[in-house]
Amino acid sequence: MKLLLLTGVLVGFVVSEVVAFPRLSGKALQDLLNQDSQSKRCPFSKEESQKRTKRQIGFDPVAQHVSTTGKYAWVAPDLAAGDKRGPCPGLNALANHGYLPHNGIAPMTTIIQAVNQAYGMALDLGTFLAVYGTVFDGNPISLTPGYSIGGPSALGGLVGNILGGTGLLRTPSGLSGSHNNYESDTSATRGDLYVVGNDDLLQLDQFQQYYDALLVDTPAPQQYSALFPFRQSRFNASIETNPYFFFPQFAGVLVAPAGYAFPPALMSNKSAKYPEGYLDIETLKSFFAVSGESGKFTYRPGYERIPDNWYKRAVGHEYTIADYLLDVLQFALRDPRLLSVGGNTGTPNSFTGVNITALTKGVFNAATLAQGNNLQCFIFQLIQAETPGLLTGVYEDVTKALQPLVDNIAGNLKGLGCPQLMGIDRSQYEKFPGYKKSGGAV
């Protein structure tokens, strides 16, 4: 029971952090738009802006240096022997360097610590990602909750009981089997599952596009901003080529942007000149297991590595959930489709959004979601209504496993004066064949 309560508290924390995004009211969103408009007037020169950034953040070569020697020396994965590597190059690199177990089966707490120690990812965001991966693609009711950073593992219960134990009805999928509940279409460097046949291997043509879009000798935040046309082109490519394209609220709206935001934010090398980081091409290639020159790149799956002489984000300037959501919004303000739940309906170029009124049986509608507390009420209650169905067939007793989550959501809804969502019409998703092929993941 204590374990279930702990799991519920952690999952509840994740839910509260996820819905921090919907707490942006219509006015707050307009304020962000105004700020975006103001920023385009650029009151400071590029040089002055960099000077201000250096004073605000600073650079500590001792505190920010990330070790790649000794116990953290790079060791190639033995994929034939069962080591797991998957769609996340950052996690693959951590396993290759010993920040995560080398076999790729990692406890949730170790993942949280590793991404903070090596990349400067804040504990709130690290916890969100680790708990989310554990709940949907690992084993949250194990004595050692965690998941595989690649595919299912035959090692299972032999590895600290991470993937074993009672209460599970099937082998956890790992991140490589997480299509539309963690991994999704429109990835920066991975192909759409139902177009290329896998969702965990880097596609060199997409990496080339990333390389071509990356600004040289430019601070990481500006490098990220310049990736918008690439982000938009990848979204358009999914619409134009993938009849099974489905863009759900979690894996699509909230997780897919990480492939564009994380490399500049977390993989860029920090220095006195670039305290917010600069993502040079050699660093990008190292983290993505790519070698060679432009136009002739080669890729070796699972061989991601942290470069030598590499420095993470400044202590006290870790990458938080708020930072990530602002990055997500930066692109969404330029193309609102990036916040749309929906997909193609069986043919390319047939993208259709979900009808919110029909989905919620008339309780909410798209026109009023930004008014009052409606948006956070909608998201909280949608999670509350959909999660049991998503995890049916995963746990022996779904109700018992999710009771702490249900209690946590009820506490978050208290006092908001929410219109009561009595249920959802999941038939609204039935028009999307990509939803059906991924087992109803939303």
Coordinates of C-alpha atoms in Angstrom, one line a residue:
M1 CA 0.0 0.0 0.0
K2 CA 2.8 2.4 0.8
L3 CA 4.3 1.8 -2.6
L4 CA 0.9 2.5 -4.3
L5 CA 0.6 5.7 -2.3
L6 CA 4.1 6.8 -3.3
T7 CA 3.4 6.0 -6.9
G8 CA 0.1 8.0 -6.7
V9 CA 1.9 11.0 -5.1
L10 CA 4.5 11.0 -7.9
V11 CA 1.9 10.5 -10.6
G12 CA -0.2 13.2 -9.0
F13 CA 2.8 15.5 -9.1
V14 CA 3.2 14.8 -12.8
V15 CA -0.4 15.6 -13.5
S16 CA -0.2 18.9 -11.5
E17 CA 2.9 19.9 -13.5
V18 CA 1.3 18.9 -16.9
V19 CA -1.8 21.0 -16.2
A20 CA 0.4 24.0 -15.3
F21 CA 0.3 24.6 -19.0
P22 CA -3.5 24.8 -19.3
R23 CA -3.5 27.3 -16.4
L24 CA -2.5 29.9 -19.0
S25 CA -5.7 31.9 -19.3
G26 CA -6.7 33.8 -22.4
K27 CA -5.3 36.9 -20.9
A28 CA -2.0 35.2 -20.0
L29 CA -1.7 33.8 -23.6
Q30 CA -2.3 37.3 -25.0
D31 CA 0.4 38.6 -22.6
L32 CA 2.8 36.1 -24.1
L33 CA 1.8 37.2 -27.6
N34 CA 2.5 40.8 -26.6
Q35 CA 5.9 39.8 -25.2
D36 CA 6.6 37.9 -28.4
S37 CA 5.7 41.0 -30.4
Q38 CA 7.8 43.2 -28.2
S39 CA 10.8 40.9 -28.5
K40 CA 10.7 41.2 -32.2
R41 CA 11.6 44.9 -31.8
C42 CA 14.8 43.8 -30.1
P43 CA 15.7 46.8 -27.8
F44 CA 19.2 45.4 -27.4
S45 CA 21.8 44.5 -30.0
K46 CA 22.9 40.9 -30.2
E47 CA 26.2 41.8 -28.4
E48 CA 24.4 43.7 -25.6
S49 CA 21.9 40.9 -25.2
Q50 CA 24.8 38.4 -24.8
K51 CA 26.5 40.6 -22.2
R52 CA 23.3 40.8 -20.2
T53 CA 22.9 37.0 -20.3
K54 CA 26.4 36.4 -19.2
R55 CA 25.9 38.7 -16.2
Q56 CA 22.6 37.0 -15.3
I57 CA 23.7 33.3 -15.6
G58 CA 27.5 33.1 -15.4
F59 CA 29.7 30.1 -16.0
D60 CA 31.5 27.9 -13.5
P61 CA 33.8 25.4 -15.3
V62 CA 34.2 23.3 -12.1
A63 CA 30.5 22.9 -11.2
Q64 CA 29.3 22.6 -14.7
H65 CA 31.9 20.1 -16.1
V66 CA 30.4 16.7 -16.9
S67 CA 32.8 13.8 -16.4
T68 CA 33.4 11.3 -19.3
T69 CA 36.3 9.5 -17.6
G70 CA 36.7 6.9 -14.9
K71 CA 33.4 5.3 -14.0
Y72 CA 31.7 7.6 -16.5
A73 CA 33.9 6.6 -19.4
W74 CA 32.0 5.7 -22.6
V75 CA 31.4 2.0 -23.1
A76 CA 29.7 0.7 -26.3
P77 CA 26.4 -1.1 -25.7
D78 CA 26.2 -4.8 -26.3
L79 CA 22.9 -4.8 -28.1
A80 CA 23.2 -8.5 -29.1
A81 CA 23.5 -9.4 -25.4
G82 CA 20.3 -7.5 -24.6
D83 CA 21.5 -3.9 -23.7
K84 CA 18.6 -1.5 -24.5
R85 CA 18.8 1.7 -26.4
G86 CA 15.8 3.6 -27.7
P87 CA 14.4 6.8 -29.2
C88 CA 15.9 9.2 -26.7
P89 CA 19.5 10.0 -27.5
G90 CA 20.1 11.8 -24.2
L91 CA 19.1 8.7 -22.2
N92 CA 21.1 6.4 -24.5
A93 CA 24.2 8.6 -23.9
L94 CA 23.7 8.4 -20.1
A95 CA 23.5 4.6 -20.3
N96 CA 26.7 4.4 -22.4
H97 CA 28.5 6.6 -19.8
G98 CA 27.3 4.8 -16.7
Y99 CA 25.0 7.6 -15.4
L100 CA 22.2 5.0 -16.0
P101 CA 22.6 1.2 -15.8
H102 CA 24.5 0.1 -18.9
N103 CA 21.8 -2.4 -19.8
G104 CA 19.2 0.4 -20.2
I105 CA 16.8 -0.8 -17.6
A106 CA 16.7 2.1 -15.2
P107 CA 15.0 2.9 -11.8
M108 CA 12.9 6.0 -12.0
T109 CA 14.9 7.7 -9.2
T110 CA 18.2 7.0 -11.0
I111 CA 16.8 8.6 -14.2
I112 CA 15.7 11.7 -12.3
Q113 CA 19.2 12.0 -10.7
A114 CA 21.1 11.3 -13.9
V115 CA 19.4 13.9 -16.1
N116 CA 19.9 16.5 -13.4
Q117 CA 23.6 15.6 -12.8
A118 CA 24.6 15.3 -16.4
Y119 CA 22.4 17.7 -18.2
G120 CA 21.1 20.3 -15.7
M121 CA 17.5 19.2 -16.2
A122 CA 15.5 20.5 -13.2
L123 CA 14.1 18.0 -10.8
D124 CA 10.5 19.0 -11.7
L125 CA 10.9 18.2 -15.4
G126 CA 13.1 15.2 -14.7
T127 CA 10.5 13.8 -12.4
F128 CA 7.7 14.5 -14.8
L129 CA 9.4 12.6 -17.6
A130 CA 10.6 9.7 -15.5
V131 CA 7.3 9.1 -13.7
Y132 CA 5.4 9.4 -17.0
G133 CA 7.7 6.9 -18.7
T134 CA 7.4 4.6 -15.7
V135 CA 3.6 4.7 -15.5
F136 CA 2.9 4.2 -19.2
D137 CA 5.9 2.2 -20.4
G138 CA 7.5 0.7 -17.3
N139 CA 6.4 -0.7 -14.0
P140 CA 5.2 1.8 -11.3
I141 CA 4.1 -0.9 -8.9
S142 CA 7.5 -2.6 -8.7
L143 CA 9.6 -2.6 -5.6
T144 CA 12.0 -0.5 -7.8
P145 CA 9.8 1.5 -10.2
G146 CA 11.4 2.2 -13.6
Y147 CA 11.4 1.4 -17.3
S148 CA 13.5 0.4 -20.3
I149 CA 14.9 3.2 -22.3
G150 CA 14.6 0.9 -25.3
G151 CA 12.3 -2.0 -25.9
P152 CA 10.9 -4.8 -23.7
S153 CA 13.6 -6.7 -21.9
A154 CA 13.8 -10.4 -21.2
L155 CA 15.9 -9.5 -18.2
G156 CA 12.8 -8.1 -16.5
G157 CA 12.6 -9.1 -12.9
L158 CA 16.3 -10.1 -12.9
V159 CA 17.3 -6.4 -12.8
G160 CA 16.5 -5.2 -9.3
N161 CA 12.9 -6.2 -9.9
I162 CA 12.4 -3.1 -12.0
L163 CA 10.2 -4.8 -14.6
G164 CA 9.1 -7.8 -12.6
G165 CA 6.8 -8.5 -9.7
T166 CA 3.1 -9.1 -9.3
G167 CA 0.3 -6.9 -10.4
L168 CA 1.3 -6.6 -14.1
L169 CA -0.7 -8.3 -16.8
R170 CA 1.9 -7.7 -19.6
T171 CA 5.6 -7.0 -20.2
P172 CA 6.3 -3.3 -20.1
S173 CA 6.9 -1.9 -23.6
G174 CA 9.8 0.4 -22.8
L175 CA 10.2 3.7 -24.7
S176 CA 10.7 2.0 -28.1
G177 CA 7.1 0.6 -27.8
S178 CA 5.5 3.8 -26.5
H179 CA 4.1 5.2 -29.8
N180 CA 1.4 7.8 -29.1
N181 CA 1.7 7.5 -25.3
Y182 CA 5.3 8.9 -25.0
E183 CA 6.9 8.8 -28.4
S184 CA 4.9 10.4 -31.3
D185 CA 4.9 11.4 -34.9
T186 CA 6.5 14.7 -36.1
S187 CA 9.8 13.9 -34.3
A188 CA 12.8 15.9 -35.2
T189 CA 15.1 13.0 -36.0
R190 CA 12.9 9.8 -35.8
G191 CA 10.5 8.9 -38.5
D192 CA 6.8 8.3 -38.2
L193 CA 6.3 4.7 -37.1
Y194 CA 3.7 3.9 -39.8
V195 CA 5.8 5.5 -42.5
V196 CA 9.3 4.2 -41.9
G197 CA 8.4 1.1 -39.9
N198 CA 10.2 2.1 -36.6
D199 CA 10.1 5.0 -34.2
D200 CA 13.4 4.6 -32.4
L201 CA 16.1 4.8 -35.1
L202 CA 17.5 8.1 -36.4
Q203 CA 16.6 9.0 -39.9
L204 CA 19.7 10.6 -41.7
D205 CA 17.6 12.7 -44.0
Q206 CA 15.9 14.3 -41.0
F207 CA 19.2 14.7 -39.2
Q208 CA 20.5 16.5 -42.3
Q209 CA 17.5 18.9 -42.1
Y210 CA 18.3 19.5 -38.4
Y211 CA 21.9 20.2 -39.3
D212 CA 20.9 22.6 -42.1
A213 CA 18.6 24.5 -39.8
L214 CA 21.1 24.9 -37.0
L215 CA 22.6 28.4 -36.8
V216 CA 26.4 28.7 -36.4
D217 CA 28.1 30.7 -33.7
T218 CA 24.8 31.6 -32.1
P219 CA 23.6 31.2 -28.5
A220 CA 21.3 28.2 -27.9
P221 CA 18.1 30.1 -27.3
Q222 CA 18.4 31.8 -30.7
Q223 CA 19.4 28.4 -32.3
Y224 CA 16.1 27.0 -30.9
S225 CA 14.0 29.8 -32.3
A226 CA 15.6 29.4 -35.7
L227 CA 14.4 25.7 -35.7
F228 CA 10.8 26.8 -36.1
P229 CA 10.6 26.3 -39.9
F230 CA 12.1 22.8 -39.5
R231 CA 9.6 22.0 -36.7
Q232 CA 6.7 23.2 -39.0
S233 CA 8.0 21.3 -42.0
R234 CA 8.1 18.0 -39.9
F235 CA 4.5 18.6 -38.8
N236 CA 3.5 19.2 -42.4
A237 CA 5.4 16.1 -43.5
S238 CA 3.4 13.9 -41.1
I239 CA 0.2 15.4 -42.5
E240 CA 1.3 15.0 -46.1
T241 CA 2.8 11.5 -45.9
N242 CA 1.3 9.6 -43.0
P243 CA -2.4 8.4 -43.3
Y244 CA -2.1 7.2 -39.7
F245 CA -0.8 10.5 -38.3
F246 CA -2.3 11.0 -34.8
F247 CA -1.3 13.9 -32.5
P248 CA -2.6 13.2 -29.0
Q249 CA -2.6 15.6 -26.1
F250 CA 0.3 13.9 -24.2
A251 CA 2.7 12.4 -26.7
G252 CA 1.9 15.0 -29.4
V253 CA 1.2 18.4 -27.9
L254 CA 3.4 18.0 -24.8
V255 CA 6.1 15.5 -25.6
A256 CA 6.9 15.8 -29.3
P257 CA 8.3 19.4 -29.0
A258 CA 11.1 18.0 -26.8
G259 CA 13.0 16.7 -29.9
Y260 CA 13.4 20.3 -30.9
A261 CA 13.8 22.1 -27.6
F262 CA 16.0 19.6 -25.7
P263 CA 19.1 19.7 -27.9
P264 CA 19.7 23.4 -27.7
A265 CA 18.6 23.6 -24.1
L266 CA 20.4 20.5 -22.7
M267 CA 22.9 19.3 -25.2
S268 CA 24.5 22.6 -26.1
N269 CA 28.0 23.2 -24.6
K270 CA 28.1 26.0 -22.0
S271 CA 31.0 28.3 -21.7
A272 CA 32.0 31.8 -20.6
K273 CA 31.2 33.0 -24.2
Y274 CA 28.0 31.1 -24.4
P275 CA 26.6 30.7 -20.8
E276 CA 23.2 29.6 -22.2
G277 CA 25.1 27.2 -24.5
Y278 CA 26.0 26.8 -28.1
L279 CA 25.1 23.6 -30.0
D280 CA 27.9 23.1 -32.5
I281 CA 27.6 20.4 -35.1
E282 CA 30.3 18.1 -33.6
T283 CA 28.4 18.1 -30.3
L284 CA 25.1 17.4 -32.1
K285 CA 26.7 14.5 -34.0
S286 CA 28.2 13.0 -30.8
F287 CA 24.9 13.1 -29.0
F288 CA 23.0 11.5 -31.9
A289 CA 25.6 8.8 -32.8
V290 CA 26.3 10.4 -36.2
S291 CA 29.7 10.7 -37.9
G292 CA 31.0 12.0 -41.2
E293 CA 30.4 15.3 -43.1
S294 CA 27.3 17.0 -44.3
G295 CA 25.7 15.1 -47.1
K296 CA 27.6 12.0 -46.2
F297 CA 26.5 11.4 -42.6
T298 CA 26.5 7.9 -41.1
Y299 CA 24.6 6.7 -38.1
R300 CA 25.5 3.9 -35.6
P301 CA 22.4 3.1 -33.4
G302 CA 23.0 3.1 -29.7
Y303 CA 26.4 4.8 -29.9
E304 CA 25.4 8.1 -28.5
R305 CA 28.0 9.8 -26.3
I306 CA 28.6 12.9 -24.2
P307 CA 31.5 14.8 -25.8
D308 CA 34.7 15.3 -23.8
N309 CA 35.2 18.8 -22.3
W310 CA 31.5 19.3 -22.2
Y311 CA 29.7 21.6 -19.7
K312 CA 26.0 21.4 -18.6
R313 CA 23.6 24.2 -17.7
A314 CA 24.6 26.5 -14.9
V315 CA 23.7 25.5 -11.3
G316 CA 20.6 27.5 -10.4
H317 CA 19.7 27.8 -14.1
E318 CA 18.4 24.2 -14.5
Y319 CA 15.8 23.6 -17.3
T320 CA 12.4 23.5 -15.6
I321 CA 8.9 22.6 -16.7
A322 CA 8.2 26.3 -17.0
D323 CA 11.2 26.7 -19.3
Y324 CA 10.1 23.8 -21.4
L325 CA 6.5 25.0 -21.7
L326 CA 7.6 28.5 -22.7
D327 CA 9.7 26.8 -25.5
V328 CA 6.6 24.8 -26.5
L329 CA 4.5 27.9 -26.6
Q330 CA 7.1 29.9 -28.5
F331 CA 6.5 27.7 -31.6
A332 CA 2.8 27.2 -30.9
L333 CA 2.2 31.0 -31.0
R334 CA 3.6 30.9 -34.5
D335 CA 1.6 27.9 -35.6
P336 CA -1.4 27.1 -33.4
R337 CA -1.8 23.7 -35.0
L338 CA 1.1 22.5 -32.8
L339 CA -1.4 22.6 -29.9
S340 CA -4.1 20.8 -31.8
V341 CA -5.3 17.3 -30.8
G342 CA -6.2 15.4 -33.9
G343 CA -4.8 13.6 -36.9
N344 CA -5.3 12.3 -40.4
T345 CA -8.4 10.2 -41.0
G346 CA -6.9 7.5 -43.2
T347 CA -5.4 9.4 -46.1
P348 CA -2.6 12.0 -46.3
N349 CA -3.7 15.6 -46.0
S350 CA -6.8 14.8 -44.1
F351 CA -5.9 16.3 -40.7
T352 CA -8.9 16.9 -38.5
G353 CA -9.1 18.3 -35.0
V354 CA -11.1 16.7 -32.2
N355 CA -14.5 18.2 -31.5
I356 CA -14.2 19.3 -27.9
T357 CA -17.9 19.7 -27.3
A358 CA -18.7 16.2 -28.6
L359 CA -15.7 14.7 -26.7
T360 CA -16.9 16.1 -23.4
K361 CA -20.7 15.6 -24.1
G362 CA -21.4 19.3 -24.2
V363 CA -19.7 20.2 -20.9
F364 CA -16.8 22.1 -22.6
N365 CA -16.3 23.8 -26.0
A366 CA -13.3 25.2 -27.7
A367 CA -14.6 28.7 -27.8
T368 CA -14.8 29.0 -24.0
L369 CA -11.8 26.9 -22.9
A370 CA -9.7 30.0 -22.3
Q371 CA -12.3 31.5 -20.0
G372 CA -12.0 31.4 -16.2
N373 CA -10.9 27.9 -15.0
N374 CA -12.4 26.0 -17.9
L375 CA -9.0 25.0 -19.4
Q376 CA -7.5 23.5 -16.3
C377 CA -10.9 22.0 -15.4
F378 CA -11.0 20.4 -18.9
I379 CA -7.5 18.9 -18.7
F380 CA -7.7 17.7 -15.1
Q381 CA -11.1 16.0 -15.7
L382 CA -10.0 14.6 -19.1
I383 CA -7.0 12.9 -17.4
Q384 CA -9.3 11.6 -14.6
A385 CA -11.7 10.2 -17.1
E386 CA -9.2 8.7 -19.6
T387 CA -6.4 7.3 -17.5
P388 CA -8.2 4.2 -16.2
G389 CA -9.1 3.1 -19.8
L390 CA -5.5 3.7 -21.0
L391 CA -4.1 1.4 -18.3
T392 CA -6.8 -1.4 -18.6
G393 CA -5.0 -4.6 -19.3
V394 CA -1.8 -3.3 -17.7
Y395 CA -2.6 -3.8 -14.1
E396 CA -4.6 -6.5 -12.3
D397 CA -6.4 -3.9 -10.3
V398 CA -6.5 -0.6 -12.1
T399 CA -8.8 1.1 -9.7
K400 CA -6.6 0.3 -6.7
A401 CA -3.4 1.3 -8.6
L402 CA -4.9 4.7 -9.6
Q403 CA -6.8 5.6 -6.5
P404 CA -4.0 8.0 -5.2
L405 CA -4.0 9.7 -8.6
V406 CA -7.8 10.1 -8.5
D407 CA -7.6 11.6 -5.0
N408 CA -4.9 13.9 -6.1
I409 CA -6.9 15.2 -9.1
A410 CA -9.9 15.7 -6.9
G411 CA -7.8 17.9 -4.6
N412 CA -6.6 20.0 -7.5
L413 CA -10.1 20.5 -8.8
K414 CA -11.4 21.5 -5.4
G415 CA -12.5 25.2 -5.3
L416 CA -12.2 25.8 -9.0
G417 CA -16.0 25.7 -9.6
C418 CA -15.6 23.3 -12.5
P419 CA -18.5 22.2 -14.6
Q420 CA -18.8 18.5 -13.9
L421 CA -17.5 16.2 -16.6
M422 CA -19.6 13.1 -16.3
G423 CA -17.7 11.2 -19.0
I424 CA -16.1 11.4 -22.4
D425 CA -17.2 10.3 -25.8
R426 CA -14.2 8.3 -26.9
S427 CA -15.9 7.7 -30.2
Q428 CA -14.6 11.1 -31.2
Y429 CA -11.2 9.4 -31.6
E430 CA -12.5 6.6 -33.7
K431 CA -12.2 8.6 -36.9
F432 CA -8.4 8.5 -36.5
P433 CA -6.9 5.1 -37.6
G434 CA -3.6 6.1 -36.0
Y435 CA -5.4 6.2 -32.6
K436 CA -6.7 2.6 -33.2
K437 CA -3.3 1.3 -34.4
S438 CA -1.6 2.5 -31.2
G439 CA -4.1 0.8 -29.0
G440 CA -6.2 3.8 -28.1
A441 CA -3.3 5.9 -26.6
V442 CA -4.1 9.6 -26.1

